């Protein structure tokens, strides 16, 4: 396998560098790279030339415009990165008979109801980021290239800015917090997404039919409020001095925190199709969160 990884410095991209390395030759690109090689998804001609030059058998696109609120204003750039660039990647994958791996989001749904969304459910994004991600998915599917699209949600990692990092800091520093309790989903670790991607890629070598759209989230569900309380509880159990104990984290509705981009209330995704196709069992969301907190502590407090 010759893998071209785009977006190597993002939460998922960083973990993919680790998880994909044993699968073959890995060419990992960030937005800026030496020697005129292009990993910038806004430079479509240069990106095309790079793909033709590298000649990958697999293209993994972990790059995206992920600033959900900013996307409401910054529409052209969000669309270029999330929709037009993936379309180009798909065209090139089709032309070179390469497999394209891409990531999408529960934000392509409108968040209605309380049943976990399945792959075939009707997409109806309620913010511009979601609309661009849906356009990216559609463009990939319409080229006919062999692809794996993984829809995920509430991504966290030790690296990058995310709810887990922000909450950990606030719980340590503030004596009380208000956190939204009417948006429900599953926190999903970048490590898990990368590991499952590697498992899927291995399986594509034995199973030429393996392709398509798959939900990929940790199991179980919680609200942002339940997530924050779990983080406070873990930190307490790990003997981290905190200010905002779980009982001092107050639930508030989404309407208490107006944001430029609307958020879906129901972010639940059903990963049954992926579990059956890859014959694996996705772990509970709490497992990865607790581990990530423990590792964060290990690396920030080396004397322990
Ligand atoms: P991050 O925001 O952590 O990483 C995105 C990466 O894309 C960054 O490394 C960024 O580069 C890169 N990027 C941005 N613009 C460009 C560009 N013009 N050219 C090349 N690279 C660019 O995202 P995640 O790792 O969290 O997300 C991975 C995937 O998962 C994305 O497809 C995202 O839509 C999807 N997803 C994410 C969720 C989340 O909660 N984060 C939820 C659901 C789905 P730089 O480091 O230089 O800024």
Short mmCIF file of C-alpha atoms and ligand atoms in Angstrom, two decimals, residues 6-14 16 29-33 38-43 47 61-68 77 80-82 85 102-107 129 133 150-157 159-163 188 190 193 224 269, ligand 1:
data_model
loop_
_atom_site.label_atom_id
_atom_site.label_comp_id
_atom_site.label_asym_id
_atom_site.label_seq_id
_atom_site.Cartn_x
_atom_site.Cartn_y
_atom_site.Cartn_z
CA UNK A 6 -3.55 14.80 3.98
CA UNK A 7 -4.10 16.85 7.15
CA UNK A 8 -1.38 15.10 9.15
CA UNK A 9 -1.39 17.70 11.94
CA UNK A 10 -5.08 17.60 12.86
CA UNK A 11 -6.51 15.55 15.72
CA UNK A 12 -7.31 12.59 13.49
CA UNK A 13 -4.41 13.18 11.09
CA UNK A 14 -1.87 13.03 13.89
CA UNK A 16 -3.35 8.40 11.52
CA UNK A 29 1.38 16.04 4.30
CA UNK A 30 0.27 19.06 6.29
CA UNK A 31 -0.87 22.36 4.89
CA UNK A 32 2.77 23.40 4.37
CA UNK A 33 5.45 21.00 3.16
CA UNK A 38 1.39 20.35 -1.95
CA UNK A 39 -0.92 19.28 0.88
CA UNK A 40 -2.97 22.49 0.85
CA UNK A 41 -6.59 21.78 -0.01
CA UNK A 42 -7.11 25.32 -1.29
CA UNK A 43 -4.50 24.86 -4.06
CA UNK A 47 -2.75 19.23 -5.08
CA UNK A 61 -8.07 12.89 3.73
CA UNK A 62 -8.02 14.01 7.36
CA UNK A 63 -7.85 17.71 6.40
CA UNK A 64 -10.99 19.79 6.75
CA UNK A 65 -12.32 23.23 7.56
CA UNK A 66 -13.61 22.44 11.07
CA UNK A 67 -14.34 25.90 12.53
CA UNK A 68 -18.10 25.36 12.70
CA UNK A 77 -13.17 28.81 2.04
CA UNK A 80 -13.43 24.89 -1.09
CA UNK A 81 -11.78 22.75 1.61
CA UNK A 82 -14.74 20.55 2.58
CA UNK A 85 -11.08 19.59 -2.63
CA UNK A 102 -12.56 10.56 3.97
CA UNK A 103 -14.22 11.73 7.20
CA UNK A 104 -17.59 13.33 7.69
CA UNK A 105 -19.86 14.32 10.52
CA UNK A 106 -23.20 13.90 12.26
CA UNK A 107 -23.69 17.62 11.48
CA UNK A 129 -20.20 23.49 7.96
CA UNK A 133 -19.38 18.28 4.59
CA UNK A 150 -16.45 7.57 8.04
CA UNK A 151 -19.01 9.81 9.72
CA UNK A 152 -18.01 10.59 13.26
CA UNK A 153 -18.88 13.00 16.09
CA UNK A 154 -17.55 14.96 19.07
CA UNK A 155 -13.88 14.21 18.28
CA UNK A 156 -11.25 14.69 20.96
CA UNK A 157 -7.52 14.01 21.17
CA UNK A 159 -3.58 17.20 20.58
CA UNK A 160 -5.64 20.08 19.25
CA UNK A 161 -8.43 22.13 20.76
CA UNK A 162 -11.55 20.22 21.74
CA UNK A 163 -14.24 20.05 24.41
CA UNK A 188 -15.08 9.74 19.98
CA UNK A 190 -9.06 10.44 17.30
CA UNK A 193 -10.92 6.69 14.50
CA UNK A 224 -22.15 17.75 26.86
CA UNK A 269 -24.85 7.81 15.18
P1 LIG B 1 -8.85 19.26 13.07
O1 LIG B 1 -9.47 20.60 13.02
O2 LIG B 1 -8.16 18.81 14.28
O3 LIG B 1 -7.83 19.10 11.87
C1 LIG B 1 -8.13 19.53 10.60
C2 LIG B 1 -6.84 19.62 9.84
O4 LIG B 1 -7.14 20.14 8.55
C3 LIG B 1 -5.80 20.55 10.48
O5 LIG B 1 -4.56 19.88 10.57
C4 LIG B 1 -5.72 21.69 9.49
O6 LIG B 1 -4.43 22.21 9.29
C5 LIG B 1 -6.11 20.99 8.21
N1 LIG B 1 -6.49 21.99 7.21
C6 LIG B 1 -7.32 23.04 7.33
N2 LIG B 1 -7.33 23.73 6.20
C7 LIG B 1 -6.48 23.11 5.34
C8 LIG B 1 -6.05 23.34 4.03
N3 LIG B 1 -6.46 24.39 3.32
N4 LIG B 1 -5.18 22.48 3.48
C9 LIG B 1 -4.71 21.43 4.17
N5 LIG B 1 -5.06 21.16 5.43
C10 LIG B 1 -5.94 22.00 6.00
O7 LIG B 1 -10.00 18.24 12.65
P2 LIG B 1 -10.27 16.77 13.17
O8 LIG B 1 -9.02 15.98 13.11
O9 LIG B 1 -11.02 16.85 14.43
O10 LIG B 1 -11.28 16.28 12.05
C11 LIG B 1 -10.98 15.22 11.15
C12 LIG B 1 -12.20 14.95 10.31
O11 LIG B 1 -13.28 14.57 11.15
C13 LIG B 1 -12.70 16.14 9.49
O12 LIG B 1 -13.15 15.68 8.25
C14 LIG B 1 -13.86 16.67 10.30
O13 LIG B 1 -14.80 17.32 9.49
C15 LIG B 1 -14.41 15.38 10.87
N6 LIG B 1 -15.16 15.54 12.12
C16 LIG B 1 -14.62 16.22 13.17
C17 LIG B 1 -15.33 16.39 14.34
C18 LIG B 1 -14.78 17.13 15.50
O14 LIG B 1 -15.44 17.19 16.55
N7 LIG B 1 -13.57 17.70 15.42
C19 LIG B 1 -16.69 15.84 14.48
C20 LIG B 1 -17.15 15.12 13.32
C21 LIG B 1 -16.40 14.98 12.20
P3 LIG B 1 -3.73 23.22 10.30
O15 LIG B 1 -3.25 22.32 11.40
O16 LIG B 1 -2.64 23.80 9.48
O17 LIG B 1 -4.78 24.19 10.70
#
